[in-house]
Short mmCIF file of C-alpha atoms in Angstrom, two decimals:
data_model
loop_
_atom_site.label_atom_id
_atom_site.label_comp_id
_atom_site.label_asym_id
_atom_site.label_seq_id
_atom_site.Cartn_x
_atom_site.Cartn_y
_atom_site.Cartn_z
CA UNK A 1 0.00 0.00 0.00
CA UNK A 2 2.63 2.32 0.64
CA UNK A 3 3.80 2.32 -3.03
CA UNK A 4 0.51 3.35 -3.62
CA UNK A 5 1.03 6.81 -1.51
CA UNK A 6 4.77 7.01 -2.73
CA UNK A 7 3.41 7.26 -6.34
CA UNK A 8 0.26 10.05 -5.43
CA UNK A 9 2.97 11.99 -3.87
CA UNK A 10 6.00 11.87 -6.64
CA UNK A 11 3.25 12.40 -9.02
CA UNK A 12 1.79 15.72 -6.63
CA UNK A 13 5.36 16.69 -6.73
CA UNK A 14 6.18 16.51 -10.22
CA UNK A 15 3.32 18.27 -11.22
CA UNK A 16 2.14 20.71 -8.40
CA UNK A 17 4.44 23.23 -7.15
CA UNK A 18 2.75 25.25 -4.51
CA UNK A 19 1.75 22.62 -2.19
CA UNK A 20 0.75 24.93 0.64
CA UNK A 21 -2.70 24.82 -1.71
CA UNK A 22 -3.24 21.33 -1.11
CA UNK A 23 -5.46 20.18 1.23
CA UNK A 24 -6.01 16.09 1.07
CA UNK A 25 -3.85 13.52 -0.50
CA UNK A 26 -4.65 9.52 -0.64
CA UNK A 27 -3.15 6.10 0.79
CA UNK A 28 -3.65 4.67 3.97
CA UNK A 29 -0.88 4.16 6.51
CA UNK A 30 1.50 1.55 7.22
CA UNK A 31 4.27 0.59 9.32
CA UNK A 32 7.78 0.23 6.80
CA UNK A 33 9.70 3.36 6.74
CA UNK A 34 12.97 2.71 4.52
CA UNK A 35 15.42 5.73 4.68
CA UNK A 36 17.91 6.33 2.10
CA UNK A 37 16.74 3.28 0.20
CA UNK A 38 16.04 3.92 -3.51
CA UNK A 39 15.59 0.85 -4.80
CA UNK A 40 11.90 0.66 -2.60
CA UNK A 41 10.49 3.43 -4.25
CA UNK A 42 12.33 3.04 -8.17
CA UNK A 43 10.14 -0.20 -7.77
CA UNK A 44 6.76 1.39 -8.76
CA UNK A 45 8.02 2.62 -12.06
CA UNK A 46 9.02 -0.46 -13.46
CA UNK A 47 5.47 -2.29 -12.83
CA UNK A 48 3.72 -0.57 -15.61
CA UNK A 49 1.02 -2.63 -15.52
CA UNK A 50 -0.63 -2.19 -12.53
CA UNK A 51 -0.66 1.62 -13.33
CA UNK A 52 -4.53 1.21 -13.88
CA UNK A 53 -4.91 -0.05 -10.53
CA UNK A 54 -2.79 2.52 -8.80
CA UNK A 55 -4.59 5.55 -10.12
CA UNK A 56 -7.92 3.47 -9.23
CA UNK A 57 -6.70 3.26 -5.55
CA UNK A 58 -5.30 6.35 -5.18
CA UNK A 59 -8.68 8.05 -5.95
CA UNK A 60 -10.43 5.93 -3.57
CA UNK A 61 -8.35 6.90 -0.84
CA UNK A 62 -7.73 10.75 -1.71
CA UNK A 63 -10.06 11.45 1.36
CA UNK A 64 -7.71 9.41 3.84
CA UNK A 65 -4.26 12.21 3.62
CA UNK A 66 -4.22 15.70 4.98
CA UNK A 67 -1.67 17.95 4.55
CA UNK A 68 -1.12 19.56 8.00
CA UNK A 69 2.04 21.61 6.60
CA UNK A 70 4.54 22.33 3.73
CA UNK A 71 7.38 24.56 3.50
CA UNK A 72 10.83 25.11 2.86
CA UNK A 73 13.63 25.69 4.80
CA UNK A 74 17.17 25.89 3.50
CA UNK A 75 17.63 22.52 4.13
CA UNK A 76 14.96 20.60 3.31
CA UNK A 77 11.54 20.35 1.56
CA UNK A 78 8.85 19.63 4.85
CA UNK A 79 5.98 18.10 4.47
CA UNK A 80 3.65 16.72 7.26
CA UNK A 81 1.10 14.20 6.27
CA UNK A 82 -1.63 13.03 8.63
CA UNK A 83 -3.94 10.09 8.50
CA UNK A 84 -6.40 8.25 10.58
CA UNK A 85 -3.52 6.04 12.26
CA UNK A 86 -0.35 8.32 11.86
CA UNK A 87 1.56 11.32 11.11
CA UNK A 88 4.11 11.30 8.38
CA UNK A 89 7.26 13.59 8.13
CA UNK A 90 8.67 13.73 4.44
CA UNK A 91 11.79 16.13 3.92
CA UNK A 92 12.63 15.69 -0.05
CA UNK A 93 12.44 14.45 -3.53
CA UNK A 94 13.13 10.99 -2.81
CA UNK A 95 9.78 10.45 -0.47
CA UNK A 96 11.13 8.44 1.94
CA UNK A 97 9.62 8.82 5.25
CA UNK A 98 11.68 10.58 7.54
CA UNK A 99 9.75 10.00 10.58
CA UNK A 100 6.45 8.62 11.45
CA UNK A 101 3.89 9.15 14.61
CA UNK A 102 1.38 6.72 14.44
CA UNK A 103 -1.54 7.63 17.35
CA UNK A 104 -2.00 4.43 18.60
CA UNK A 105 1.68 3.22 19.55
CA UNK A 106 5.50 4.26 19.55
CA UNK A 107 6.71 1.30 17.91
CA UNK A 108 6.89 1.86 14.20
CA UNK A 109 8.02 -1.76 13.10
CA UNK A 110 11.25 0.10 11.03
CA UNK A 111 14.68 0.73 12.48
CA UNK A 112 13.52 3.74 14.72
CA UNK A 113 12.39 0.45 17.08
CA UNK A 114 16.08 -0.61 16.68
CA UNK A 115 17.56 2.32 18.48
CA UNK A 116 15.80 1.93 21.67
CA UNK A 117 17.63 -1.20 22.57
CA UNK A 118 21.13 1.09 23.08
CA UNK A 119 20.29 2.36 26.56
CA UNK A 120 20.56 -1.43 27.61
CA UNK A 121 24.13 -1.14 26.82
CA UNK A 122 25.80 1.68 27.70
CA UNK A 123 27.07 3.79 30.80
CA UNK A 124 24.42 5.85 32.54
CA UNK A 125 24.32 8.91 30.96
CA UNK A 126 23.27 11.84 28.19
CA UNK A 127 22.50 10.02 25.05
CA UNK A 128 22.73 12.21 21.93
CA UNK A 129 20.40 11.39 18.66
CA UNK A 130 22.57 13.24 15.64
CA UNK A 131 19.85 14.01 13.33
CA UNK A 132 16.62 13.84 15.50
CA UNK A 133 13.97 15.38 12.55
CA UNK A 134 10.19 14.68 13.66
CA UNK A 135 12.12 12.50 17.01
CA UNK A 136 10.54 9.45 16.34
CA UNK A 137 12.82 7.56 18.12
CA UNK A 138 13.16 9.76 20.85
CA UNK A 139 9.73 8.98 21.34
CA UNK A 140 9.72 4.99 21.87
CA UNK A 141 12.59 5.47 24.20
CA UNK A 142 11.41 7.76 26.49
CA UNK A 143 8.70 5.36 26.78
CA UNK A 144 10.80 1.97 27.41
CA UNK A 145 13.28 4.42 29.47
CA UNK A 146 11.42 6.81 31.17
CA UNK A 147 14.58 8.39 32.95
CA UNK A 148 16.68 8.89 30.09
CA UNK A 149 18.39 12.16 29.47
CA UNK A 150 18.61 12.46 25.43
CA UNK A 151 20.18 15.06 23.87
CA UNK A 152 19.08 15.82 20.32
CA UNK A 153 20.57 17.77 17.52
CA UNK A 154 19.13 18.80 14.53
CA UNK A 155 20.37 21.59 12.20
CA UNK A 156 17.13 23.00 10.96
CA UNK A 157 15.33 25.00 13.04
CA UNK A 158 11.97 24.79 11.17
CA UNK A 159 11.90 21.76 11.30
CA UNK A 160 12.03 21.40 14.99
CA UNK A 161 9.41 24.30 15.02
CA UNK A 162 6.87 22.40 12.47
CA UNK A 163 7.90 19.12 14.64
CA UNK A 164 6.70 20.67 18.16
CA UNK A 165 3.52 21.67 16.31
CA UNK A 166 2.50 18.73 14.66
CA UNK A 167 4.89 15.33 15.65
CA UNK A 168 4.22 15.95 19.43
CA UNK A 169 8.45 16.97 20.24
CA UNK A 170 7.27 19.96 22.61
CA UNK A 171 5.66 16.38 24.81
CA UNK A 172 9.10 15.28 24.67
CA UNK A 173 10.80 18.71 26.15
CA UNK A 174 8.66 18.04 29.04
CA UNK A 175 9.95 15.54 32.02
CA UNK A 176 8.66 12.09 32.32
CA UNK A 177 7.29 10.89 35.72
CA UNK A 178 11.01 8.68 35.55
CA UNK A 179 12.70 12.29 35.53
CA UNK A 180 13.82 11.86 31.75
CA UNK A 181 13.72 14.38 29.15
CA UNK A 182 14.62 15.41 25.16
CA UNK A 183 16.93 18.68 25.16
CA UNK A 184 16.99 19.67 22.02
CA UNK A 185 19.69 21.75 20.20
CA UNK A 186 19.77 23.46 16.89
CA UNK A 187 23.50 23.32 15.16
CA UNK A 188 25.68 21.23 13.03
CA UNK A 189 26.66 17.65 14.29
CA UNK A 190 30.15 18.82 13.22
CA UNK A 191 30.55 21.33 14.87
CA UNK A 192 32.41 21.40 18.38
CA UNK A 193 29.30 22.85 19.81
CA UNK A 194 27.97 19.23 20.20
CA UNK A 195 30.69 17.54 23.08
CA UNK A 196 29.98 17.84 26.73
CA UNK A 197 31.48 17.21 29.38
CA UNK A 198 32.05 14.21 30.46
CA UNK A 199 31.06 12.85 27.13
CA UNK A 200 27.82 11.05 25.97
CA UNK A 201 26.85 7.25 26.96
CA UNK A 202 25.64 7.08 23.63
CA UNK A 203 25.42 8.78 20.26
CA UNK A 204 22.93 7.69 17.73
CA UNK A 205 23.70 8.62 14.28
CA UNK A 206 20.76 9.01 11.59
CA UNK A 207 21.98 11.64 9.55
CA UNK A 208 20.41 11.81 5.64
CA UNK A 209 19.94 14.57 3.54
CA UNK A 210 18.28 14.07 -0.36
CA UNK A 211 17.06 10.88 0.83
CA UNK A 212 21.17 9.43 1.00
CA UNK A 213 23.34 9.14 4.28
CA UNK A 214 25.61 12.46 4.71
CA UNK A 215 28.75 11.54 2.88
CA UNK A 216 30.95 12.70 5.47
CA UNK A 217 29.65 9.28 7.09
CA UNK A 218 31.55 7.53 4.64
CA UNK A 219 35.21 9.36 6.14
CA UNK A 220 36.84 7.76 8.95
CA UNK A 221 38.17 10.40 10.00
CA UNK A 222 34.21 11.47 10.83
CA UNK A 223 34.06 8.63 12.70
CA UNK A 224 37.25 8.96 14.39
CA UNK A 225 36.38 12.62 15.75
CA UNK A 226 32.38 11.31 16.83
CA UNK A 227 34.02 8.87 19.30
CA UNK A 228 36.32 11.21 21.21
CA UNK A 229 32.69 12.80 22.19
CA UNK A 230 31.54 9.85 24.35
CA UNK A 231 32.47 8.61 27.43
CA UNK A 232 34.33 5.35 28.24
CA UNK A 233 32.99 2.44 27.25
CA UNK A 234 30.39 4.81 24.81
CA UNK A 235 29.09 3.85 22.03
CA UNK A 236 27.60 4.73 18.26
CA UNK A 237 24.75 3.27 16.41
CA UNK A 238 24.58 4.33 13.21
CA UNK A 239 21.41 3.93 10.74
CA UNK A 240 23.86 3.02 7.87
CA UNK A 241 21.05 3.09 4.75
CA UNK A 242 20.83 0.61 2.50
CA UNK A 243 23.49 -0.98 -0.06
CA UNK A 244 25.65 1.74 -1.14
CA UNK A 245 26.87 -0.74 -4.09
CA UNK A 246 25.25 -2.91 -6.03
CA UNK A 247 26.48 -6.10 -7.37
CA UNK A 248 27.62 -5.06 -11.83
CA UNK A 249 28.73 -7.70 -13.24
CA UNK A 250 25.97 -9.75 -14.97
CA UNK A 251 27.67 -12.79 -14.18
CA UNK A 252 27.86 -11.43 -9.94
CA UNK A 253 23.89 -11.07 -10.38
CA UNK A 254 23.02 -13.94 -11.76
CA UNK A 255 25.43 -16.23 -9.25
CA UNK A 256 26.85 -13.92 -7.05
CA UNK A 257 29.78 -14.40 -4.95
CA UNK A 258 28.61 -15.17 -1.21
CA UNK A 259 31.00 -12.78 0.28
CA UNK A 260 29.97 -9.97 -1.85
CA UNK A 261 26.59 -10.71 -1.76
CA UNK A 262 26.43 -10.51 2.09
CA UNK A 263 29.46 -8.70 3.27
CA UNK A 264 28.27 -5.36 4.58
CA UNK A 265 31.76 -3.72 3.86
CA UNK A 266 31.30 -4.46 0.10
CA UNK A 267 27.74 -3.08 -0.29
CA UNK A 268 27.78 -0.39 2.21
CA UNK A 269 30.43 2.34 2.12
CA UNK A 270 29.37 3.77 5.87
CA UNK A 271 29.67 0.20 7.67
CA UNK A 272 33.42 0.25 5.55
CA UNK A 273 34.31 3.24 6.70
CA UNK A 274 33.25 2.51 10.51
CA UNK A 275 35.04 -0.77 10.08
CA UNK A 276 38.24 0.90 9.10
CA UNK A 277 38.22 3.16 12.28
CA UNK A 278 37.55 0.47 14.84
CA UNK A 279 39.09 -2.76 13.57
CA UNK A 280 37.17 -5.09 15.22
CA UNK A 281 35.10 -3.28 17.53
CA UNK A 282 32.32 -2.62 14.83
CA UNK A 283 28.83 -4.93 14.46
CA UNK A 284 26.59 -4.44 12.38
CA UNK A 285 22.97 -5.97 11.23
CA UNK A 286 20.41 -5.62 8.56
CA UNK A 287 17.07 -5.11 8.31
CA UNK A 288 14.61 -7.08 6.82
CA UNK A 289 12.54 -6.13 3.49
CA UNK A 290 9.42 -5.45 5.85
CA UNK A 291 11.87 -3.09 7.85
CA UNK A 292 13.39 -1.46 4.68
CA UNK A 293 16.68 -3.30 4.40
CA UNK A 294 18.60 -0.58 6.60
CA UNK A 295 21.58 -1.42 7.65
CA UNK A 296 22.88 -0.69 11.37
CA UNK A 297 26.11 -0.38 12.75
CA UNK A 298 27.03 -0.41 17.04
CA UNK A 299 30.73 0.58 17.90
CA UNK A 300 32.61 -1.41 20.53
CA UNK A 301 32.62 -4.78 21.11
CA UNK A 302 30.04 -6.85 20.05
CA UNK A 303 27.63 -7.25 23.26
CA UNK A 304 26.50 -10.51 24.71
CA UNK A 305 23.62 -10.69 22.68
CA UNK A 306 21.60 -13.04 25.48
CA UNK A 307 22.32 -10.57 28.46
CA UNK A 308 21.17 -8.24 25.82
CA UNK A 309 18.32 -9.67 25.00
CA UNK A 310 17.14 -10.50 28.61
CA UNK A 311 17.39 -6.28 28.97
CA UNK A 312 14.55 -5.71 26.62
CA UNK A 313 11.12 -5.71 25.68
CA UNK A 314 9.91 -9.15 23.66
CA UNK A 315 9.43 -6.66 20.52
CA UNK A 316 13.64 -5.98 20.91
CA UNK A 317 14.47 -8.96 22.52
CA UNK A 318 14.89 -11.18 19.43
CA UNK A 319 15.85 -8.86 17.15
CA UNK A 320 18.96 -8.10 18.93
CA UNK A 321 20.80 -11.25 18.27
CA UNK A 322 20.94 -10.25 14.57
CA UNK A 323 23.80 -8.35 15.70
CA UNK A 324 27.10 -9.92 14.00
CA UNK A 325 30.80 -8.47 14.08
CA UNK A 326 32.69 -7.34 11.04
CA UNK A 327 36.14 -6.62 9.68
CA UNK A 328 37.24 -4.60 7.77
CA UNK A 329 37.94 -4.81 4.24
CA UNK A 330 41.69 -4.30 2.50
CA UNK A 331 42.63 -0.82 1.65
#
């Protein structure tokens, strides 16, 4: 269903250029939220056939999207969806939702869920989101950690203003019964601005712009300069996007070489460039297709998954043990 809404909107886009006029879009909600992944959307173009049926559906449900807001900033295209089960952020040309607030529950079945198992595993401590947009995730794991401290950066400052209005963040800024709060800050991730004292516990990473990770992800030296800002025994998790390279050779896609086809370092240049910082003290995991094939990364070394696991809710609890250590790959 969600290609469905993808297609309305690329099509609203392509066409449309005043948004702010629009009132109602169509497509009901769902719960798979791919970032950075082209190939999910790139999909619906090549299935010409069920165009029919598309345009069919998407008049059907034209009644079931409102557009609460659009705008731009000067560093992204916002766009604020809402629907009888959820609120969708979009920020740009490739669609991709950037964060989602359904009104019935926190978990979003996508790799926001993923990012509230960190707390489980760390020092006590500030924990930093780099890139919090419409703080979805901040929002499951104030829930499962009601005395968490999270720090969140985020460089535009409409967005956090449209985000307080409409994606409930201003709930967030408030303290939790447990004590725990979101501060958030407006600035550059790479700026010096962003270390504390002390250091952070954590540091969550989920930093896209133009629907690609920032390609200063893919430097080690990033990654190298990130990690002097937490505190011992501190670690990153990094949403990592999907494959960065895709397998050429006709010959590679038609019987591709195991280690290509599932080696993280080959098809994903931000898990290769983490991997080349901390030699062995990187792990890393992928999503399913239901979750939108996003790969993660966790600095350090690699946890024991079953103490893990014992930490968490049964919706984290298995997923966890995907977790797998890497190497990295020859210069």
């Amino acid at each position: 269903i969600w290609s469905v809404v993808i297609l309305f909107l690329t099509l609203i886009r392509s066409n449309i250029e005043d948004m702010s006029r629009l009132s109602v879009w169509g497509g009901p909600s769902a719960s798979v939220f791919p970032i950075g992944n082209e190939k999910v959307f790139s999909s619906i173009w090549h299935s010409r056939r069920k165009a029919h049926f598309r345009r069919k559906t998407i008049r059907s449900c034209a009644a079931d999207f409102k557009v609460l807001t659009s705008v731009t900033s000067n560093y992204n295209n916002i766009v604020i969806l809402d629907t009888p089960e959820s609120r969708v952020l979009l920020l740009d040309s490739s669609n991709n939702v950037h964060s989602i607030l359904h009104k019935g529950t926190k978990w979003t079945g996508a790799y926001w869920d993923e990012f509230a198992s960190l707390p489980a595993i760390v020092p006590k401590g500030p924990l930093a989101i780099f890139g919090l947009g419409g703080a979805t995730a901040a929002h499951l794991m104030l829930e499962l950690w009601p005395s968490l401290l999270l720090v969140g950066w985020e460089i535009d400052e409409i967005l956090i203003a449209k985000a307080r209005e409409y994606l409930g963040l201003s709930d967030l800024e408030k303290h939790t019964q447990g004590g725990g709060v979101l501060e958030v800050h407006i600035g550059d991730v790479f700026s010096s601005s962003v270390t504390i004292p002390g250091g952070y516990a954590g540091i969550i990473v989920d930093l896209f712009s133009d629907g690609k990770v920032l390609a200063q992800l893919e430097e080690v030296t990033t990654w190298l300069e990130m990690n002097k800002m937490l505190m011992p025994n501190g670690r990153l998790m990094v949403n990592c996007g999907a494959a960065t390279k895709e397998l050429s050779d006709t010959s590679e896609m038609i019987k591709p070489d195991i280690s290509k086809r599932d080696d993280p370092l080959e098809l994903n240049a931000t898990i290769n460039a983490l991997c080349k910082a901390f030699p062995e003290q990187v792990s890393w995991k992928k999503l399913p297709k239901s979750a939108g094939e996003n790969y993660l990364a966790l600095t350090g070394p690699l946890p024991d998954l079953d103490i893990w696991s014992a930490r968490l809710l049964d919706q984290l609890s298995s997923s966890v043990k995907e977790w797998r250590s890497c190497t990295p790959s020859p210069s």
